[in-house]
Each structure stands twice: as structure tokens, then as C-alpha cells.
GROMACS .gro file of C-alpha atoms in nm:
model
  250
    1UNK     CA    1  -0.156   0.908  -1.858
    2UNK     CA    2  -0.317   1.228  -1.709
    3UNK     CA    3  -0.497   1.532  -1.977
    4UNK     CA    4  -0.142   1.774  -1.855
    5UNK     CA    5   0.044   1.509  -2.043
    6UNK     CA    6  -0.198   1.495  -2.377
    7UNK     CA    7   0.097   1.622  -2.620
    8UNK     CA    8   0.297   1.311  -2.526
    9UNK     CA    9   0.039   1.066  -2.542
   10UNK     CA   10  -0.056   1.202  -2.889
   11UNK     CA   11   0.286   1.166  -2.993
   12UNK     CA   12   0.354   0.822  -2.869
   13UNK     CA   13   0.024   0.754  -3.055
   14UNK     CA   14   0.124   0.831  -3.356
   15UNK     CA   15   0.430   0.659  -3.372
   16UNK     CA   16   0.308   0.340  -3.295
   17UNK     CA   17   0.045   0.355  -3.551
   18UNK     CA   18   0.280   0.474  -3.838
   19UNK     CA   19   0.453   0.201  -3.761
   20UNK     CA   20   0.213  -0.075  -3.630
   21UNK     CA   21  -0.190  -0.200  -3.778
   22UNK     CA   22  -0.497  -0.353  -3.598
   23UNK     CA   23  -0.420  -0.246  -3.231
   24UNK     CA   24  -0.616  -0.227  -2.953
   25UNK     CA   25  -0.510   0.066  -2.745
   26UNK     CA   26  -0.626   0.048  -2.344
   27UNK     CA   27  -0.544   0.448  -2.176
   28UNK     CA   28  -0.532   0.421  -1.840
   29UNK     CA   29  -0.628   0.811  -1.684
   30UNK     CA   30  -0.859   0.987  -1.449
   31UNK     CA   31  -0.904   1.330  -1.642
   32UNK     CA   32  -0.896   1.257  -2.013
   33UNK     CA   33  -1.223   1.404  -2.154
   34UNK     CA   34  -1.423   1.146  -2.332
   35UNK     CA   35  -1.442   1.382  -2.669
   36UNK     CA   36  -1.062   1.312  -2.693
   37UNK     CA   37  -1.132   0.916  -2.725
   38UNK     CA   38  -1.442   0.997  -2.903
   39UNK     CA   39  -1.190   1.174  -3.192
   40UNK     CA   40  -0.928   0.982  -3.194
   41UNK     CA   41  -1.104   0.620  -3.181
   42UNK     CA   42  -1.331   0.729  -3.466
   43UNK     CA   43  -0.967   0.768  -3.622
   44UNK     CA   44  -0.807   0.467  -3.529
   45UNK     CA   45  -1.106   0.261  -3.621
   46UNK     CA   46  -1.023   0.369  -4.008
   47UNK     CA   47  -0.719   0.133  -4.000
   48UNK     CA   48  -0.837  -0.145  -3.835
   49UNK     CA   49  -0.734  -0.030  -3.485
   50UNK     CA   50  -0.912   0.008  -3.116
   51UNK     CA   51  -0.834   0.316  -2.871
   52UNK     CA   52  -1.011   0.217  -2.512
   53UNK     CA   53  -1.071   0.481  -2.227
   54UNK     CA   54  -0.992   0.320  -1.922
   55UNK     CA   55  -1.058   0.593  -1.599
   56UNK     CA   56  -0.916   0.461  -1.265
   57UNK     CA   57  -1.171   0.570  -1.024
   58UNK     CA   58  -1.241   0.327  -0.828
   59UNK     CA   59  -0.907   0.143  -0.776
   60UNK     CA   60  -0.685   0.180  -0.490
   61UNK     CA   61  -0.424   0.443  -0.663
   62UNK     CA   62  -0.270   0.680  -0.387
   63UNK     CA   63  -0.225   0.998  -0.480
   64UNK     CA   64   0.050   1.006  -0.176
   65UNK     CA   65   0.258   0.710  -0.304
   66UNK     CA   66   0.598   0.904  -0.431
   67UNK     CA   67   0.738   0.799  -0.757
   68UNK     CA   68   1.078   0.897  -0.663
   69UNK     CA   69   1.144   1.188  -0.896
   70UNK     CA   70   0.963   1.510  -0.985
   71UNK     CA   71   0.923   1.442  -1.349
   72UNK     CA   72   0.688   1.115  -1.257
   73UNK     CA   73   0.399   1.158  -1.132
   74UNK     CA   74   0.145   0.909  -0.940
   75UNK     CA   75  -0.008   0.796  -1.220
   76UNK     CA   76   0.276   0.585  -1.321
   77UNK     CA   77   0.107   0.315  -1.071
   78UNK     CA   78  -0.174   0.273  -1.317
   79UNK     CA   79   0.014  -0.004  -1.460
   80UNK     CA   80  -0.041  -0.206  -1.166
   81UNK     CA   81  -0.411  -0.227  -1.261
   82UNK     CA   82  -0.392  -0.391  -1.613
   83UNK     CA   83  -0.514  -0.707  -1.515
   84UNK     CA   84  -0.818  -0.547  -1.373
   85UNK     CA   85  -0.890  -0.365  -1.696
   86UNK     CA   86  -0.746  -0.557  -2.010
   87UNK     CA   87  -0.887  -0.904  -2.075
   88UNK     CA   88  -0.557  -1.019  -2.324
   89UNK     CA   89  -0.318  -1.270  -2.216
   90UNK     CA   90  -0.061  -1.073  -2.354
   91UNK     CA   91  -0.013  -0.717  -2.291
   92UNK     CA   92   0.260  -0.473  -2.427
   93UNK     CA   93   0.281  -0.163  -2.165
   94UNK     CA   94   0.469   0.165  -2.279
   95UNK     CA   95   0.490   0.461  -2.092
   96UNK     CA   96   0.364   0.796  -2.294
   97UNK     CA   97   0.803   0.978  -2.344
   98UNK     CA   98   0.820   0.691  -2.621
   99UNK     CA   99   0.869   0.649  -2.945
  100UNK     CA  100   0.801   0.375  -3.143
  101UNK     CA  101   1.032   0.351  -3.503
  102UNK     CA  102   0.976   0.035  -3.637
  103UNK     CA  103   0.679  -0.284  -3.661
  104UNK     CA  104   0.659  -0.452  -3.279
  105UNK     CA  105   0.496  -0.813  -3.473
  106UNK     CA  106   0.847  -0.984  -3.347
  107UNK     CA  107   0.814  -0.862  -2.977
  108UNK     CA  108   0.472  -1.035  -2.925
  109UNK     CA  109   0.617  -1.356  -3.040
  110UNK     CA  110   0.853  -1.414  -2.741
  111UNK     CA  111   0.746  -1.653  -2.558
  112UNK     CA  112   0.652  -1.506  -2.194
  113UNK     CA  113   0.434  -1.788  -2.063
  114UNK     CA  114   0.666  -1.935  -1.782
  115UNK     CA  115   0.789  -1.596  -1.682
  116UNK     CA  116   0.575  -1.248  -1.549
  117UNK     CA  117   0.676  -1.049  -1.820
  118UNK     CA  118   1.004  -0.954  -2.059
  119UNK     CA  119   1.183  -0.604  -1.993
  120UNK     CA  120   1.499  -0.435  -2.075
  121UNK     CA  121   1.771  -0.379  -1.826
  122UNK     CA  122   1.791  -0.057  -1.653
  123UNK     CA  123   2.027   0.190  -1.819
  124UNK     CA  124   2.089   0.400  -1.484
  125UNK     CA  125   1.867   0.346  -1.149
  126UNK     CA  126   1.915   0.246  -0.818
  127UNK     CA  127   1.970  -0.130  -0.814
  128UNK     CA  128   1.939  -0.137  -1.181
  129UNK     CA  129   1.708  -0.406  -1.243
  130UNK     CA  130   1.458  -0.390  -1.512
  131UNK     CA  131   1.340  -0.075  -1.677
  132UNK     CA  132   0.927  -0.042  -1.608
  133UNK     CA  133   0.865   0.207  -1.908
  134UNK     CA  134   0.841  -0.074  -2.141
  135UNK     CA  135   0.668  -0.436  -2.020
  136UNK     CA  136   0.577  -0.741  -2.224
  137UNK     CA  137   0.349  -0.865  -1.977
  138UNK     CA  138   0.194  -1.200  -1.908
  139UNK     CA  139  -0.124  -1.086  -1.796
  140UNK     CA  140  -0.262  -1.436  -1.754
  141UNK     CA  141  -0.032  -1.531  -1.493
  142UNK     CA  142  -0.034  -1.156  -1.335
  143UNK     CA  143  -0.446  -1.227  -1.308
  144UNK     CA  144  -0.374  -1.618  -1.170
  145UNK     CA  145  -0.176  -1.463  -0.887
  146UNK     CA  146  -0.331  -1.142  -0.779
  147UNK     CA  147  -0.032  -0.964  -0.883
  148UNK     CA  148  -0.213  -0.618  -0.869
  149UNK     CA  149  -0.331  -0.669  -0.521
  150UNK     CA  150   0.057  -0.770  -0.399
  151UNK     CA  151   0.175  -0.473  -0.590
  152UNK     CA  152  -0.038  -0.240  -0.423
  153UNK     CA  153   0.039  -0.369  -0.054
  154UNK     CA  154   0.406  -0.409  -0.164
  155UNK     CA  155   0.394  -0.008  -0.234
  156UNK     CA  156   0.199   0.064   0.072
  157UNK     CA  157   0.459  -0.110   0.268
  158UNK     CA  158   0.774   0.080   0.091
  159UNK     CA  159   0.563   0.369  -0.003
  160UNK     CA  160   0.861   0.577   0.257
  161UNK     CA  161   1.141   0.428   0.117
  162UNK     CA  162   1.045   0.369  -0.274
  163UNK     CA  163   1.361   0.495  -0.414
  164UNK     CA  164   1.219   0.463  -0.838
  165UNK     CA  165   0.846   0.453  -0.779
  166UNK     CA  166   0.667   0.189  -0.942
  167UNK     CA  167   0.959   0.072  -1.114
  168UNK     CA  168   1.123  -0.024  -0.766
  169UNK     CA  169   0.822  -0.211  -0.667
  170UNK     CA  170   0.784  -0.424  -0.987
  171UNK     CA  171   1.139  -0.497  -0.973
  172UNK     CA  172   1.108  -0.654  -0.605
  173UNK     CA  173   0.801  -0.841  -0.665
  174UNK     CA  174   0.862  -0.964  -1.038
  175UNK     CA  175   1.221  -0.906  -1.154
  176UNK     CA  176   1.325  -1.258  -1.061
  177UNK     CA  177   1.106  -1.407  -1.342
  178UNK     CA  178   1.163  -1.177  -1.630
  179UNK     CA  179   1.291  -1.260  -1.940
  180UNK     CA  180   1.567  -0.994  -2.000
  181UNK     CA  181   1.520  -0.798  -2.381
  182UNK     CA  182   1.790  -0.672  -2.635
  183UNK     CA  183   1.839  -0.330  -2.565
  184UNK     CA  184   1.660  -0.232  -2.887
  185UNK     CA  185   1.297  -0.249  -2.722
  186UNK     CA  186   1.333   0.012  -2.474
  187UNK     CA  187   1.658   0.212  -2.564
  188UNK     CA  188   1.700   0.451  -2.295
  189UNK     CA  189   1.798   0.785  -2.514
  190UNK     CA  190   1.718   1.021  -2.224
  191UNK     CA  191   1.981   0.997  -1.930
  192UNK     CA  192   2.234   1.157  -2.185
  193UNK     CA  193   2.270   1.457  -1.953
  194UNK     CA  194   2.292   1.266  -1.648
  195UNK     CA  195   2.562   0.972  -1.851
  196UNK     CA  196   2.769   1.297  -1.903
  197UNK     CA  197   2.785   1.393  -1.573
  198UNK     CA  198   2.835   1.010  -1.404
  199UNK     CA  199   3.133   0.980  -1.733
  200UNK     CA  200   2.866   0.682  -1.850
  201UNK     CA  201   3.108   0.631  -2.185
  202UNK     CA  202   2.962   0.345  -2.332
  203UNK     CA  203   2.633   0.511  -2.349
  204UNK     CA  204   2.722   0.722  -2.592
  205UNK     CA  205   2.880   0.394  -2.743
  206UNK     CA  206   2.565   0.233  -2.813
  207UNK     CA  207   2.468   0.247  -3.180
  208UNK     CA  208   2.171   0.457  -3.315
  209UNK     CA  209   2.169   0.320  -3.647
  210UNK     CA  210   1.914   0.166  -3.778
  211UNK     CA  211   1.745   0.318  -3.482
  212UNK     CA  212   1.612   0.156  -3.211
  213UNK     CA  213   1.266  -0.003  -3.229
  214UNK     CA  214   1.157   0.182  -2.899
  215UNK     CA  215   1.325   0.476  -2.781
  216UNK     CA  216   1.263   0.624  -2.447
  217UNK     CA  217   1.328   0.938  -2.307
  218UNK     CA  218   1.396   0.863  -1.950
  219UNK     CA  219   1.501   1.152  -1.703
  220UNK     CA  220   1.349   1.509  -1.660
  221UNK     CA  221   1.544   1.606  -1.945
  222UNK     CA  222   1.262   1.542  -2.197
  223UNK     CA  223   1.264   1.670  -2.602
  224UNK     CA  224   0.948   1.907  -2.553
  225UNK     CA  225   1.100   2.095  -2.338
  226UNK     CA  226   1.233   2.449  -2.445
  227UNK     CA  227   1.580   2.323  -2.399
  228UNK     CA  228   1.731   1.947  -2.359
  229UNK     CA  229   2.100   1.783  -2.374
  230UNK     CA  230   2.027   1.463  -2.495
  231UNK     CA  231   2.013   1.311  -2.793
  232UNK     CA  232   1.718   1.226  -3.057
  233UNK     CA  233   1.481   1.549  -3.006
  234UNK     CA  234   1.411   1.557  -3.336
  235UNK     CA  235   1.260   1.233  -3.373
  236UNK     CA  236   1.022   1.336  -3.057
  237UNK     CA  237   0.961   1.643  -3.267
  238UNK     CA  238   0.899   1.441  -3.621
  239UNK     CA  239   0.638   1.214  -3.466
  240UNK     CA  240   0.500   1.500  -3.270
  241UNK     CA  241   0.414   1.690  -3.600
  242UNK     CA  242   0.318   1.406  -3.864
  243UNK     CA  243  -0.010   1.460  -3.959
  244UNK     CA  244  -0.311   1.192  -3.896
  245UNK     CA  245  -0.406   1.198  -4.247
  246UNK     CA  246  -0.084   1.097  -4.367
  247UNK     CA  247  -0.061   0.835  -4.033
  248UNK     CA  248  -0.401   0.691  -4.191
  249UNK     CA  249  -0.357   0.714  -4.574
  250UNK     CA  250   0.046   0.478  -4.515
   0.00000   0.00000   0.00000
């Protein structure tokens, strides 16, 4: 995440930990002040939970590798870096334009140990593939084989052609050993506008009741802003506004 972004992160925040106990919470950013963690881990610690500040400094991010889209910026390659950083076998990654609505216990019982990590088909994309936003990741195996190093030179050598940013380059390097996810842990609400235009029917198809466990709003056409087409802004807008004492206190 980057400090321009510290609404969202704040928000996803909070809806994991309505919904989820006894966390520990790695944030991978260059520019988040260290009062921020300060605050909030002081918070977090109350329930049982762990926020770490992780600032990529000294790790070869390029600032010139193009995510593919003006609403991502180059700080969605952090996630290459978590087995540098995070010492767990097991790693859940979610991008900061999600929500979390329900408890996440049954997602870190799959089984990922003979694969790289378990995903959720794309909902729109180039290629499809796997969407990146949300990653079960077996960060054992990523650390046994160096998979940050081949992600970075695997960039570097498509960084002219990346079509989806990261997302493209995890799909070439580790989509052929994923173990493919019901819909409901990364439910792509936010390509409404675009489903509309491409006459994507059976998006609108899908069911939103219960709600899914993860939704995320994918495309620049995000609930914060002044005006949006897609579905689901006000359950953005009710995490956005619950208040930590009531977050703490459930």
C-alpha cells in the first residue's frame, strides 16, 4: 500500500478484523508514517492481533515497471517480496479495494502444500488466468525456489509488454500450479461498468446473497469515488465508517 491510499487500507482493516481474531497483519509500503502503525497496532494488540510495518527500501521494486492500468500503481509488485519479509508458511495476500464479510478460519485450511498458492479465476483480464488481488500463498515453497527473484527478472523481461501488471507475471510463472478457489473468496464486484459495456450477463447472474466472503472492487470504477456504476458501494461505505471501538468491543 502507499500513505495516498490510507482510506482504503483503513477500510480493508476494519473489515477483516470485525470479522476475523488473532491476526498478524504484514503492510508492505514505502511512505506510511510510523505513528500510523504506532496507533493502530496499539489497537490491534487489544484483541489479540499483530499489525507489522514492512517499508520496501531496499528491494529491487521499479518504479518504471507499468501495471497495465492507471488505477494500479507500482506498488502492486510488493507482493513479490513476501517471502523476503514474512517468516509464515502460509500467507493470505489481499490487495487494500477489499472487503472482507465473513470469518476466513476455512480458507487457511486448504491444503496448498503441493501447489504455489490457491486463487480465484479471473472475472475479466487478458488471458484470464488467476485473479492476483487475493493469494493463498505457500510461502514455504515460494522461499525453496527463489520465487521472488524469478518474479522480478520475469517482469524485467516483459516489463514492455506486461499487459495486467503483476497479475500477468504471477500468472506466467505460477498459474500452472494453483489450486483454483470458489468464487466466494475473491468475488470480483467491481467490473460492473465494464460487464455492462462487454454484455457480461452472467455477471450480474452471480448471487450476492449471503454475500461473498471477499469482495473486490476491481476496475477504476471504485466505491470512494464521488460517483461509481457498480454494485455494493455501500458495503465499502459501511466498513469505511464503523467505528474502532465498536470493531474492538464485538
Amino acid at each position: 500500500g502507499d500513505y495516498g491510499y490510507i482510506r482504503q487500507i483503513e477500510t480493508t482493516l476494519k473489515s477483516l478484523i470485525f470479522h476475523n481474531s488473532h491476526l498478524k497483519i504484514y503492510i508492505f509500503n514505502q511512505d506510511i508514517p510510523k505513528e500510523w502503525f504506532i496507533h493502530y497496532k496499539s489497537l490491534l494488540n487489544q484483541i489479540g492481533s499483530d499489525l507489522i510495518d514492512i517499508k520496501l527500501l531496499d528491494v529491487p521494486l521499479n518504479r518504471d515497471w507499468y501495471a497495465g492500468f492507471s488505477h494500479i500503481a507500482y506498488m502492486a509488485f510488493a507482493r513479490y517480496f513476501i517471502p523476503q519479509f514474512v517468516s509464515e508458511d502460509k500467507v493470505l495476500y489481499l490487495d487494500s479495494d477489499i472487503i472482507i464479510t465473513d470469518s476466513l478460519d476455512n480458507l487457511f485450511t486448504i491444503d496448498i502444500s503441493q501447489h504455489y498458492l490457491a486463487v480465484v479465476r479471473a472475472t475479466f483480464g487478458y488471458g484470464l488466468g488467476f485473479n492476483s488481488g487475493m493469494m493463498l500463498i505457500n510461502n514455504k515453497r515460494w522461499k525453496a525456489e527463489n520465487i521472488t527473484t524469478k518474479l522480478v527478472e520475469k517482469t524485467e523481461q516483459e516489463k514492455d509488454s506486461i499487459q495486467e501488471g503483476d497479475q500477468t507475471i504471477l500468472n506466467l510463472v505460477l498459474g500452472h500450479e494453483a489450486i483454483w478457489l470458489d468464487d466466494t473468496y475473491n468475488f470480483q464486484i467491481g467490473f460492473d461498468q465494464g460487464a455492462f459495456s462487454y454484455r457480461h450477463q452472467h455477471l450480474f447472474e452471480l448471487s450476492l446473497d449471503p454475500l461473498p466472503k471477499i469482495l473486490h472492487y476491481i476496475s477504476g470504477d471504485k466505491p470512494w469515488n464521488t460517483y461509481s456504476s457498480g454494485r455494493l458501494r455501500e458495503v465499502w461505505w459501511h466498513y469505511h465508517f464503523l467505528a474502532w471501538t465498536d470493531i474492538l468491543k464485538k
